[in-house]
PDB file of C-alpha atoms and ligand atoms in Angstrom:
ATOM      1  CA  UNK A 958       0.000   0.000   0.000  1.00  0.00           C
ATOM      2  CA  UNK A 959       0.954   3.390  -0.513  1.00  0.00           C
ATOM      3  CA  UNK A 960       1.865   4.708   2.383  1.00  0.00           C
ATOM      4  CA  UNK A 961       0.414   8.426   1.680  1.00  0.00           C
ATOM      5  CA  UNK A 962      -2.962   6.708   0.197  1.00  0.00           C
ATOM      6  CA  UNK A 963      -4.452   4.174   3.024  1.00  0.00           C
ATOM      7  CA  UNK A 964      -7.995   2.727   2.281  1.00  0.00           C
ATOM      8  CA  UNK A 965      -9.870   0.144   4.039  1.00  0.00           C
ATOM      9  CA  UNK A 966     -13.259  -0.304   2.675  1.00  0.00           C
ATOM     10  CA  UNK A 967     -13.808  -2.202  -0.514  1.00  0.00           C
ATOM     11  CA  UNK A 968     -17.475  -3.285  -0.635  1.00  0.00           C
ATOM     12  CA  UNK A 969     -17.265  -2.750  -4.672  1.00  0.00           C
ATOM     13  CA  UNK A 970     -17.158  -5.454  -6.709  1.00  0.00           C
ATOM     14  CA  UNK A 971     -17.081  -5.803 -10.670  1.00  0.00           C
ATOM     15  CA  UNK A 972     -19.975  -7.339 -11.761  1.00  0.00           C
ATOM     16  CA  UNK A 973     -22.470  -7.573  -8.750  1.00  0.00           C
ATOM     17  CA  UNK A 974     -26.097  -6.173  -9.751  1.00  0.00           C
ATOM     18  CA  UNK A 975     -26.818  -3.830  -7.577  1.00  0.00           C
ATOM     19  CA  UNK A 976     -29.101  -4.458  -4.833  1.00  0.00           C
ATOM     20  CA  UNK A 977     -31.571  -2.274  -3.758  1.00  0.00           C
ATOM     21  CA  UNK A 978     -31.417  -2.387   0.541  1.00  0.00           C
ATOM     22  CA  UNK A 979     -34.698  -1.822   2.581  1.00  0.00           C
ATOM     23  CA  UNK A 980     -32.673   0.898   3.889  1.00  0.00           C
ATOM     24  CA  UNK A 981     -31.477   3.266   1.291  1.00  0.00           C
ATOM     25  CA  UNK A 982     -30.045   2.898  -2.253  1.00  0.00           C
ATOM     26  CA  UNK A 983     -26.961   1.600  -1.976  1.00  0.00           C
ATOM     27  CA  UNK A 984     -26.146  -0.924  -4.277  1.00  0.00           C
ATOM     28  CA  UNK A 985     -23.602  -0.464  -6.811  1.00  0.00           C
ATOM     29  CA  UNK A 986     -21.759  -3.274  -8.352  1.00  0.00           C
ATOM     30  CA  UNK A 987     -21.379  -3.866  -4.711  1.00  0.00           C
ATOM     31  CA  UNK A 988     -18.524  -5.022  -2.986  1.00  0.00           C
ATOM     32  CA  UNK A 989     -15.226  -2.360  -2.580  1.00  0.00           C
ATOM     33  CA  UNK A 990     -17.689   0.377  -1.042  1.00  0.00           C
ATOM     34  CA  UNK A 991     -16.495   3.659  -0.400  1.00  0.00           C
ATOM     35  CA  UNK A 992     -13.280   3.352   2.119  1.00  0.00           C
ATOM     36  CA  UNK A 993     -12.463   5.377   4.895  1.00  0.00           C
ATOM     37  CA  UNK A 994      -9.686   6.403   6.770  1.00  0.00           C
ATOM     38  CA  UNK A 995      -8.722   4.899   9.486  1.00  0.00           C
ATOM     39  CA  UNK A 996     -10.834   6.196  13.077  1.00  0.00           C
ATOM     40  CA  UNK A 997     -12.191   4.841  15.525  1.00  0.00           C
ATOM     41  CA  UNK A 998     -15.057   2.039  14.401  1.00  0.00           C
ATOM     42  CA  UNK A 999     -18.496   3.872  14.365  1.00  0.00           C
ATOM     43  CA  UNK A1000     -20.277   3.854  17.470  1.00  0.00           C
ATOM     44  CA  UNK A1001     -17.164   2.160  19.481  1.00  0.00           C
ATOM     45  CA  UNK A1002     -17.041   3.471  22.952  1.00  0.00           C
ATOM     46  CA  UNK A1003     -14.435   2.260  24.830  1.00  0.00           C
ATOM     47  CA  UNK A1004     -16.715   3.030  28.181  1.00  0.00           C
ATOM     48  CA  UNK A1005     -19.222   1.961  26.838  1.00  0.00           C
ATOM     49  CA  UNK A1006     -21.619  -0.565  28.606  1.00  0.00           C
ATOM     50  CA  UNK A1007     -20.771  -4.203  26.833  1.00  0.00           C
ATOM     51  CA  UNK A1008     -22.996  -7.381  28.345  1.00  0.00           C
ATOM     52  CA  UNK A1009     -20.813 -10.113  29.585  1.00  0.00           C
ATOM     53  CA  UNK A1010     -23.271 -12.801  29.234  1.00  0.00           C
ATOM     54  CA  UNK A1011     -22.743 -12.807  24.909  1.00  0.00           C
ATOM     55  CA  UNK A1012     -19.579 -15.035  24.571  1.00  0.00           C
ATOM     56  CA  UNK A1013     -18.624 -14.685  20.674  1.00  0.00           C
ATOM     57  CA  UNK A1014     -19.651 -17.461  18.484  1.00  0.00           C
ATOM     58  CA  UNK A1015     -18.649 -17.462  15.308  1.00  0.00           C
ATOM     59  CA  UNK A1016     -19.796 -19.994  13.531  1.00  0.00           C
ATOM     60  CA  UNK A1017     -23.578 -18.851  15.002  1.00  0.00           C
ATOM     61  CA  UNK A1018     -22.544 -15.221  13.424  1.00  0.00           C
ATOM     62  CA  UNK A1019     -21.849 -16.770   9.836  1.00  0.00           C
ATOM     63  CA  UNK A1020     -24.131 -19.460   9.934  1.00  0.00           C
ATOM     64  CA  UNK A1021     -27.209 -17.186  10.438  1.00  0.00           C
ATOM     65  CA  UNK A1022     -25.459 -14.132   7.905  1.00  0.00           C
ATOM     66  CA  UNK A1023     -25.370 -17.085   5.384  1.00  0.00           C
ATOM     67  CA  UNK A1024     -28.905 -18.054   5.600  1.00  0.00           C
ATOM     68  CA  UNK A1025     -30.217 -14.233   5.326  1.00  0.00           C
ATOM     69  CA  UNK A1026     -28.300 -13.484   2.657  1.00  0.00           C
ATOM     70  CA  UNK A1027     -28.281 -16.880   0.584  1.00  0.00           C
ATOM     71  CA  UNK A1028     -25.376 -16.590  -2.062  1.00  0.00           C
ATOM     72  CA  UNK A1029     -22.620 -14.454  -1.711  1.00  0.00           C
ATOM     73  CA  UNK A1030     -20.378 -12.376  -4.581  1.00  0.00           C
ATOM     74  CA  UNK A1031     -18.358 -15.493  -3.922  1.00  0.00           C
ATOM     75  CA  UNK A1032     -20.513 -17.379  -6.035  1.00  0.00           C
ATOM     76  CA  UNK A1033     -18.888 -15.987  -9.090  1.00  0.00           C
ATOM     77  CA  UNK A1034     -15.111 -14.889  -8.562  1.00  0.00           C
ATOM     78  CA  UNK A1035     -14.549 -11.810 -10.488  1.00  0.00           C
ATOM     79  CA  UNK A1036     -11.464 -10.825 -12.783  1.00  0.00           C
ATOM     80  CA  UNK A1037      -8.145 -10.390 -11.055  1.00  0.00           C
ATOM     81  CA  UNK A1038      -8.084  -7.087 -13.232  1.00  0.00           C
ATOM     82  CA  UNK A1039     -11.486  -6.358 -11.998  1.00  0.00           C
ATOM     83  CA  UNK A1040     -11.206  -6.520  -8.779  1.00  0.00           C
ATOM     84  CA  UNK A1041      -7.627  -5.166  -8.377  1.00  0.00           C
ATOM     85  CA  UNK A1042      -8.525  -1.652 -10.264  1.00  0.00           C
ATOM     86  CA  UNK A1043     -12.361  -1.203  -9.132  1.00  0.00           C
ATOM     87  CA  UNK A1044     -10.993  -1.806  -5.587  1.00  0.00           C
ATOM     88  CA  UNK A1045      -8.238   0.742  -5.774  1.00  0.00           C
ATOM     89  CA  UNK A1046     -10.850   3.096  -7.523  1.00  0.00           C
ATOM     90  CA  UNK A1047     -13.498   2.507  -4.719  1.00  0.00           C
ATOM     91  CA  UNK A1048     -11.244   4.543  -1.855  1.00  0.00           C
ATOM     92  CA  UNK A1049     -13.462   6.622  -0.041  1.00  0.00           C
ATOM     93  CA  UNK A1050     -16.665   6.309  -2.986  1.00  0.00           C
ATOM     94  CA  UNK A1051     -19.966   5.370  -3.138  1.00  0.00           C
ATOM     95  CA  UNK A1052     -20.538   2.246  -4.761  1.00  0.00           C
ATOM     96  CA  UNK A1053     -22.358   3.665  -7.719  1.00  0.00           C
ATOM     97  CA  UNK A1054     -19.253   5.895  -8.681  1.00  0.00           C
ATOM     98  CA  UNK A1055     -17.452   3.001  -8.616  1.00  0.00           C
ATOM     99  CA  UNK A1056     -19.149   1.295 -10.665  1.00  0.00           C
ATOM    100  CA  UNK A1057     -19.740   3.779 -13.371  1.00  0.00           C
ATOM    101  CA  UNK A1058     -16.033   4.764 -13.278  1.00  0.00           C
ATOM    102  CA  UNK A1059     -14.801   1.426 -13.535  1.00  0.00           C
ATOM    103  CA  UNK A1060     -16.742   0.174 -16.912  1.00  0.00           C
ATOM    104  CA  UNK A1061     -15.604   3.304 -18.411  1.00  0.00           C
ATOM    105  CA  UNK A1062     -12.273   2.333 -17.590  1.00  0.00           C
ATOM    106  CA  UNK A1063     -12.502  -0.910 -18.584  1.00  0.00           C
ATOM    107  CA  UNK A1064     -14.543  -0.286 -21.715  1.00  0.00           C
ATOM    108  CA  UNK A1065     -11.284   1.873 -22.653  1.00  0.00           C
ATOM    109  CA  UNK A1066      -8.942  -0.308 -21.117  1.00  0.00           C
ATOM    110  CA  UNK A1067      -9.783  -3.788 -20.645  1.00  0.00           C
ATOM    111  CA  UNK A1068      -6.820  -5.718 -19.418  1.00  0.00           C
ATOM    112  CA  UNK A1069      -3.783  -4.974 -17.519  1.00  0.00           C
ATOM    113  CA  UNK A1070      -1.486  -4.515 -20.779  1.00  0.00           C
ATOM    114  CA  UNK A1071      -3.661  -2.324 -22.099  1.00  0.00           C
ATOM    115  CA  UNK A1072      -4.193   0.209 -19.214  1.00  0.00           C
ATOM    116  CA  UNK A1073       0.042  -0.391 -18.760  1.00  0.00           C
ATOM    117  CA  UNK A1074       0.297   1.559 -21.917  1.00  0.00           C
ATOM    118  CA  UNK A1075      -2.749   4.028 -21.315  1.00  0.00           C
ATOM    119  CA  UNK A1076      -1.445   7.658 -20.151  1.00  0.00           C
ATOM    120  CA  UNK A1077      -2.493   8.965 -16.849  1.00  0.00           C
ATOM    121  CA  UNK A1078      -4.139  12.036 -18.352  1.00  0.00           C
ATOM    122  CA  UNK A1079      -6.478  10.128 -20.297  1.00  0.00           C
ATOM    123  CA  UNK A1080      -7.311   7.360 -17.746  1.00  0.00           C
ATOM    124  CA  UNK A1081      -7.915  11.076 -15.454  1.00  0.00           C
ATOM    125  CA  UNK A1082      -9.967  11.927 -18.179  1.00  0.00           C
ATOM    126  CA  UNK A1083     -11.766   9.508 -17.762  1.00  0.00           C
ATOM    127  CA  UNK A1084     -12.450   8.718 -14.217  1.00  0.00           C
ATOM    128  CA  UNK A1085     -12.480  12.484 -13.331  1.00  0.00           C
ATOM    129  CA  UNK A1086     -16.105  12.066 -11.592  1.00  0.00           C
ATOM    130  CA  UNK A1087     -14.625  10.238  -9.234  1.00  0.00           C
ATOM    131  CA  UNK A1088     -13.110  11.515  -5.701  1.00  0.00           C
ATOM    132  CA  UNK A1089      -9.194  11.601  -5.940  1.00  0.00           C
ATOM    133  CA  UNK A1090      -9.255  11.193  -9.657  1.00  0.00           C
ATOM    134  CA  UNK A1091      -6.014  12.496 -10.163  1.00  0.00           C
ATOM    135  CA  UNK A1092      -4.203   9.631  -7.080  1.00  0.00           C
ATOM    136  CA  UNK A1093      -6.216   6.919  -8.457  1.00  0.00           C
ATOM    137  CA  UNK A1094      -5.779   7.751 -12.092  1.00  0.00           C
ATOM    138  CA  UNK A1095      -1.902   7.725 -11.262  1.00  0.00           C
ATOM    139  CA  UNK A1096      -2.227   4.438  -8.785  1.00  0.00           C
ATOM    140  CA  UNK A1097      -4.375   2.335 -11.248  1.00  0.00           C
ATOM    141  CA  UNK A1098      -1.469   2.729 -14.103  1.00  0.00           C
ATOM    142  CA  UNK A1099       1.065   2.237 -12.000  1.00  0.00           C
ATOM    143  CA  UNK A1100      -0.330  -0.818 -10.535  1.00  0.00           C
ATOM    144  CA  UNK A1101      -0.957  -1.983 -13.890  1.00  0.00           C
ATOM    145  CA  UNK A1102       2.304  -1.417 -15.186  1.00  0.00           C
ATOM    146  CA  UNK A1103       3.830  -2.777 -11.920  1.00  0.00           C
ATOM    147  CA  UNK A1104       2.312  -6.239 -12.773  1.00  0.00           C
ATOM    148  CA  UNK A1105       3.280  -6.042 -16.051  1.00  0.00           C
ATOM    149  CA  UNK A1106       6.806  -5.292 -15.493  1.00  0.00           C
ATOM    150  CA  UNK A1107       6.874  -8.202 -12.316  1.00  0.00           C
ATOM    151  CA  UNK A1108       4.571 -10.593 -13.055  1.00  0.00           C
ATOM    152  CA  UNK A1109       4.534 -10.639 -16.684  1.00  0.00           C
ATOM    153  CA  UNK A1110       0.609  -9.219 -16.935  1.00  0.00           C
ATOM    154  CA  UNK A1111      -1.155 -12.016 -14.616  1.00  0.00           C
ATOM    155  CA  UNK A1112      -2.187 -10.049 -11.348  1.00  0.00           C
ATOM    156  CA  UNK A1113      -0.383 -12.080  -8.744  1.00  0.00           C
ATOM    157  CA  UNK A1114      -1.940 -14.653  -5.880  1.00  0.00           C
ATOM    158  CA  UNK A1115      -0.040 -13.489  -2.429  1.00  0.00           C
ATOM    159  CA  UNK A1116      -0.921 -10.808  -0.187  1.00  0.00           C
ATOM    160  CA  UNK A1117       2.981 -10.437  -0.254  1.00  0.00           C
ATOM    161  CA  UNK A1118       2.753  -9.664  -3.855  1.00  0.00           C
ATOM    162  CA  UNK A1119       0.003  -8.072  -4.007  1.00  0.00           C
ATOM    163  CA  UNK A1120       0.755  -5.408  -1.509  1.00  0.00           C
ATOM    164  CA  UNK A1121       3.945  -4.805  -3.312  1.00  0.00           C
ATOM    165  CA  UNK A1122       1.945  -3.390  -6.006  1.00  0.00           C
ATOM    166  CA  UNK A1123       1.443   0.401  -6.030  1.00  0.00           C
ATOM    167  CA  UNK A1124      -1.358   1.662  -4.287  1.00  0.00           C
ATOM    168  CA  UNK A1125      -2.208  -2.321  -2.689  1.00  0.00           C
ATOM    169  CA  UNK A1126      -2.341  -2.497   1.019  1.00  0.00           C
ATOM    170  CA  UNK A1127      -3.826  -5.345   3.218  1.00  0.00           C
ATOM    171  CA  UNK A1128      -7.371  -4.724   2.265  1.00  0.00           C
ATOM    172  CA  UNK A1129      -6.774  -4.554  -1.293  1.00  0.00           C
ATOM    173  CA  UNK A1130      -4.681  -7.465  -1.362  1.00  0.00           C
ATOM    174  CA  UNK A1131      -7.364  -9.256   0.636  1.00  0.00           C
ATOM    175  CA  UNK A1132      -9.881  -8.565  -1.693  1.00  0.00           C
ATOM    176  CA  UNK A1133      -8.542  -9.863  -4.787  1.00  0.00           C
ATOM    177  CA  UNK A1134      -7.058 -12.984  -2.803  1.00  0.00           C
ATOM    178  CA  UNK A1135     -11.149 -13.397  -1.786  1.00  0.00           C
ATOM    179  CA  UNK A1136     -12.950 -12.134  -4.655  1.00  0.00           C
ATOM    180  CA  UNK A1137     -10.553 -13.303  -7.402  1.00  0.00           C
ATOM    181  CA  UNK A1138      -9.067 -16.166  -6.379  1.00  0.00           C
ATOM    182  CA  UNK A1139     -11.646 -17.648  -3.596  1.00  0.00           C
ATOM    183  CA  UNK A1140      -8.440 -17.359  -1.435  1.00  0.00           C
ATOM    184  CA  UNK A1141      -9.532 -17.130   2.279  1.00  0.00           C
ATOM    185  CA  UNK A1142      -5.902 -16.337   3.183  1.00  0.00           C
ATOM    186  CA  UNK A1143      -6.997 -13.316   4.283  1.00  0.00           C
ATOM    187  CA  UNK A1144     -10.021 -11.101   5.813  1.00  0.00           C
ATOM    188  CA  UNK A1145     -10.436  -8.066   4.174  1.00  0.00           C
ATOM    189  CA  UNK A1146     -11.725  -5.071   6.746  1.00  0.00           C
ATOM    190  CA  UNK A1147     -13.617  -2.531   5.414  1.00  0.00           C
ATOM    191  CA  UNK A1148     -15.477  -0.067   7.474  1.00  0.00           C
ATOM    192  CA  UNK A1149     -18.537  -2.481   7.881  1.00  0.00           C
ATOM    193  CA  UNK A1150     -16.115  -5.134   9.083  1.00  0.00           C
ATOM    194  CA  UNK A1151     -14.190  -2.849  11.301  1.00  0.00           C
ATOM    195  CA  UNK A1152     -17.762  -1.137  12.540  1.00  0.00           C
ATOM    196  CA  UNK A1153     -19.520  -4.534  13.204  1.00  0.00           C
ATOM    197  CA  UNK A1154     -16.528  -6.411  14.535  1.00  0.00           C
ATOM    198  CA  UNK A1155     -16.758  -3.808  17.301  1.00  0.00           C
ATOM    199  CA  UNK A1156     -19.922  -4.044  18.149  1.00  0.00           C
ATOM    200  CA  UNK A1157     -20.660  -7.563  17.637  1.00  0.00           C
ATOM    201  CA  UNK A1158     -17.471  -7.664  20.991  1.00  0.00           C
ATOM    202  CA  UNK A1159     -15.685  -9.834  18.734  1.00  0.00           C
ATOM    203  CA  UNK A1160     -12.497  -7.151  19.050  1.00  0.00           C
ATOM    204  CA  UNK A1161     -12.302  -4.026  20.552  1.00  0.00           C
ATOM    205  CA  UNK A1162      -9.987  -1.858  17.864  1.00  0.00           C
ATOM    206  CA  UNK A1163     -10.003   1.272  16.522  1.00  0.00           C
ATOM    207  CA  UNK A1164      -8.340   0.864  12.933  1.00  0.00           C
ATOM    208  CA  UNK A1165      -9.369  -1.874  10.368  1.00  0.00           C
ATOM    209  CA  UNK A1166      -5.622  -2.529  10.383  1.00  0.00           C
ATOM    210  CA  UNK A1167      -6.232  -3.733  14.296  1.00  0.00           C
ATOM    211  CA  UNK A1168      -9.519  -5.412  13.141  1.00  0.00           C
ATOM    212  CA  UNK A1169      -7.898  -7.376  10.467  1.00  0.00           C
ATOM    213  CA  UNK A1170      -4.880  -8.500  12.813  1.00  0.00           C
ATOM    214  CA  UNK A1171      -7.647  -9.020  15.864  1.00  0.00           C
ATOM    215  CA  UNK A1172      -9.734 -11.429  13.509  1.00  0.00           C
ATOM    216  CA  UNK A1173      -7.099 -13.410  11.962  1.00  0.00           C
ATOM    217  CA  UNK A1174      -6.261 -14.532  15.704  1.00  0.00           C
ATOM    218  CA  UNK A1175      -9.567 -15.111  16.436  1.00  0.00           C
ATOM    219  CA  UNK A1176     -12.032 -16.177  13.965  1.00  0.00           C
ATOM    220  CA  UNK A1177     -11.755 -19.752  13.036  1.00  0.00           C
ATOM    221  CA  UNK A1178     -10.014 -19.864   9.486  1.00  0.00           C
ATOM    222  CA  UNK A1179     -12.832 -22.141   7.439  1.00  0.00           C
ATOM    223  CA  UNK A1180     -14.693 -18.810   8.049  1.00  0.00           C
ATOM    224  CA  UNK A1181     -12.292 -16.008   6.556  1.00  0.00           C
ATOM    225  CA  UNK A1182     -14.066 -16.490   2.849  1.00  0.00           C
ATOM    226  CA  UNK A1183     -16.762 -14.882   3.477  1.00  0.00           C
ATOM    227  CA  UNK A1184     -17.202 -12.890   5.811  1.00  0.00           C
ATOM    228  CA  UNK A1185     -16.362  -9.431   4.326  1.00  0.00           C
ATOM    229  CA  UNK A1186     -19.234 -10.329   1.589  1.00  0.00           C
ATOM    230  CA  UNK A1187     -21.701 -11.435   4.517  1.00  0.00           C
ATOM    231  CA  UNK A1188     -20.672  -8.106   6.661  1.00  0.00           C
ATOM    232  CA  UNK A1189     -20.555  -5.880   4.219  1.00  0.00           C
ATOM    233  CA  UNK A1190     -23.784  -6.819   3.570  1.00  0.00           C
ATOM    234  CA  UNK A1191     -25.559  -6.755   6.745  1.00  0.00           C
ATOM    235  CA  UNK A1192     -23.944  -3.403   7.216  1.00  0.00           C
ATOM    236  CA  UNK A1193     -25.701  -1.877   4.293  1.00  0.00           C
ATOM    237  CA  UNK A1194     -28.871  -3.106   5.398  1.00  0.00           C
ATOM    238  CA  UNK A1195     -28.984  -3.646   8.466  1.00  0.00           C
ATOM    239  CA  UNK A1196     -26.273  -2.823  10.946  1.00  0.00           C
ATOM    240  CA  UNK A1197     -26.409   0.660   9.527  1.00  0.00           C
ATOM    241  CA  UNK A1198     -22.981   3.044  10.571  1.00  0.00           C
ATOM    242  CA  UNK A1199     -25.626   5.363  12.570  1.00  0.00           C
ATOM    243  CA  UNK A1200     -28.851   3.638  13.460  1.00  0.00           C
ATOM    244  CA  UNK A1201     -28.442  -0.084  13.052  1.00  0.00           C
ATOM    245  CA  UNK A1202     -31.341  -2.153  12.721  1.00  0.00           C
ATOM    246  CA  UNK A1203     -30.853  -4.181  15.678  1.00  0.00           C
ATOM    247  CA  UNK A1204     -34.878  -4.530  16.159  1.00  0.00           C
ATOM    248  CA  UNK A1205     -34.486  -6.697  13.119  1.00  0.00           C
ATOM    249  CA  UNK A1206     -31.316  -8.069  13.137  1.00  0.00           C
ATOM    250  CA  UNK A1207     -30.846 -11.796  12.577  1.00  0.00           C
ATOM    251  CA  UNK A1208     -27.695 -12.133  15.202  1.00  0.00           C
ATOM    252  CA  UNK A1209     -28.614  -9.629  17.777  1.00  0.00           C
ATOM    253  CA  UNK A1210     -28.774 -12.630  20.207  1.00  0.00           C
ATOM    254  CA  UNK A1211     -24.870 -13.018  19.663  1.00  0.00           C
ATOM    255  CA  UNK A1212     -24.227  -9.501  19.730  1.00  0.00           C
ATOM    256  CA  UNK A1213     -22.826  -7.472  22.857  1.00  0.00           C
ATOM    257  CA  UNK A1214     -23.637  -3.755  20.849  1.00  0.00           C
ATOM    258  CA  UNK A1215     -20.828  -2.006  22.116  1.00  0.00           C
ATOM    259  CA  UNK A1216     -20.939   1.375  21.596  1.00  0.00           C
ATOM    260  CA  UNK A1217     -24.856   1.114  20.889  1.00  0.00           C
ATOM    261  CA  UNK A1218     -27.210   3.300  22.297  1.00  0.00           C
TER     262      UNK A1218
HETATM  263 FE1  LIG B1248     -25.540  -4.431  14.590  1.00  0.00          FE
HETATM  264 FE2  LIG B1248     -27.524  -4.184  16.361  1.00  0.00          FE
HETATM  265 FE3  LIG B1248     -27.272  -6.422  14.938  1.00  0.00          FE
HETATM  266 FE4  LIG B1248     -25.505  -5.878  16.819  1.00  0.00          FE
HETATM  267  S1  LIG B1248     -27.708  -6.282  17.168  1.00  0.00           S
HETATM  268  S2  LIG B1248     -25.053  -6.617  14.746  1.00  0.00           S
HETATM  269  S3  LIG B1248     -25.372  -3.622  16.691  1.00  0.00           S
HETATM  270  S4  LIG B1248     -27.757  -4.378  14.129  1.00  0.00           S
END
């Protein structure tokens, strides 16, 4: 990752229809959603009053996510190239920018070689409705001719790799290893992780860096795959940043709400 350009929150990903939430509209090709900087996780309180009589259970957690929200993006693993561009695009955007911005791109540019070769002006050009146009125009290239140059135009399969690519930190890596490869090596926190991850009690962080770190030592491995997709999800529609759902929510019996009023 780019040290001056740190993103957490993919929820974007090539390819999904959109879905239309009870709450909201905020579909988009889904997946990669709109990152954000690293904080505190929404609604974390560090004083605030946590039950002790929820003990985590993770397997519960999934297995109940899973049945709400039947298949997953992991159904159909997206393009390497797909997911490693619309993923750096999606930093800090709604998932409809992303989405628009990244066909244009790709109906320009399909393929790594091709957007190796493409000049950062144009690809500006033409992702200029999106926020940070000008870093991401520069990042995407540079990525593209970074894999290119190393890995001879195949996007590579480690998070070592991976996050030796320009602009491709944990949670970028992460994604792709998920989304493209259906490589659960790795749990990619975006702010919907991070957020519910707090307030479910399963860690107690205040960066998705933390989060990620916190659930790789906790959450039994067989369940990495999919959880992004499933949390993501739920926090779009139901574990809302401000006023979750928890009236409705299908795990509130396994959650300790930390930091919920
Ligand atoms: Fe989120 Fe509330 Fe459900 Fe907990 S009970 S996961 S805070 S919606």
């Amino acid at each position: 990752m780019s040290p001056a350009y740190k993103w957490y929150a993919p929820s974007f990903t090539p390819g999904r229809p959109v879905r239309q939430g009870a709450v909201g509209r905020l579909g988009g090709a889904r997946r990669a959603h709109g990152g954000r900087l690293a904080g505190p996780a929404q609604g974390f309180s560090a004083g605030g009053a946590m039950p002790t009589d929820v003990v985590p259970d993770y397997r519960a957690v999934v297995r109940r996510l899973r049945e709400v929200n039947g298949p997953t993006m992991l159904d159909g693993h997206s393009d390497p190239y797909d997911v490693l561009i619309a993923t750096i695009l999606s930093q800090r955007s709604r998932d409809e920018t992303t989405d628009r911005v990244f066909r244009a791109l790709k109906a320009r540019w399909p393929d790594v070689r091709a957007l190796s070769r493409a000049r950062v002006a144009d690809v500006d050009s033409v992702i200029h409705s999106i926020g940070f146009h000008r870093q991401k125009a520069r990042g995407v290239v540079a990525a593209a001719r970074a894999v290119m140059d190393r890995h001879g135009g195949a996007v590579p399969v480690t998070k070592e790799e991976l996050m030796a690519l320009p602009m491709v930190g944990p949670k970028t890596a992460g994604c792709v290893l998920v989304y493209a490869f259906g490589d659960a090596s790795a749990i990619p926190v975006d702010t919907h992780v991070h957020r519910i991850s707090n307030r479910l009690g399963w860690v107690r962080t205040r960066t998705p860096e933390r989060t990620e770190e916190e659930l790789e030592r906790r959450v039994p491995r067989d369940l990495w795959l999919d959880l992004n997709s499933l949390f993501v999800d739920h926090g779009k529609h139901v574990c809302l940043p401000r006023r979750p759902r928890c009236g409705q929510c299908p795990i509130a019996r396994w959650c300790k709400r930390v930091g919920v009023a």
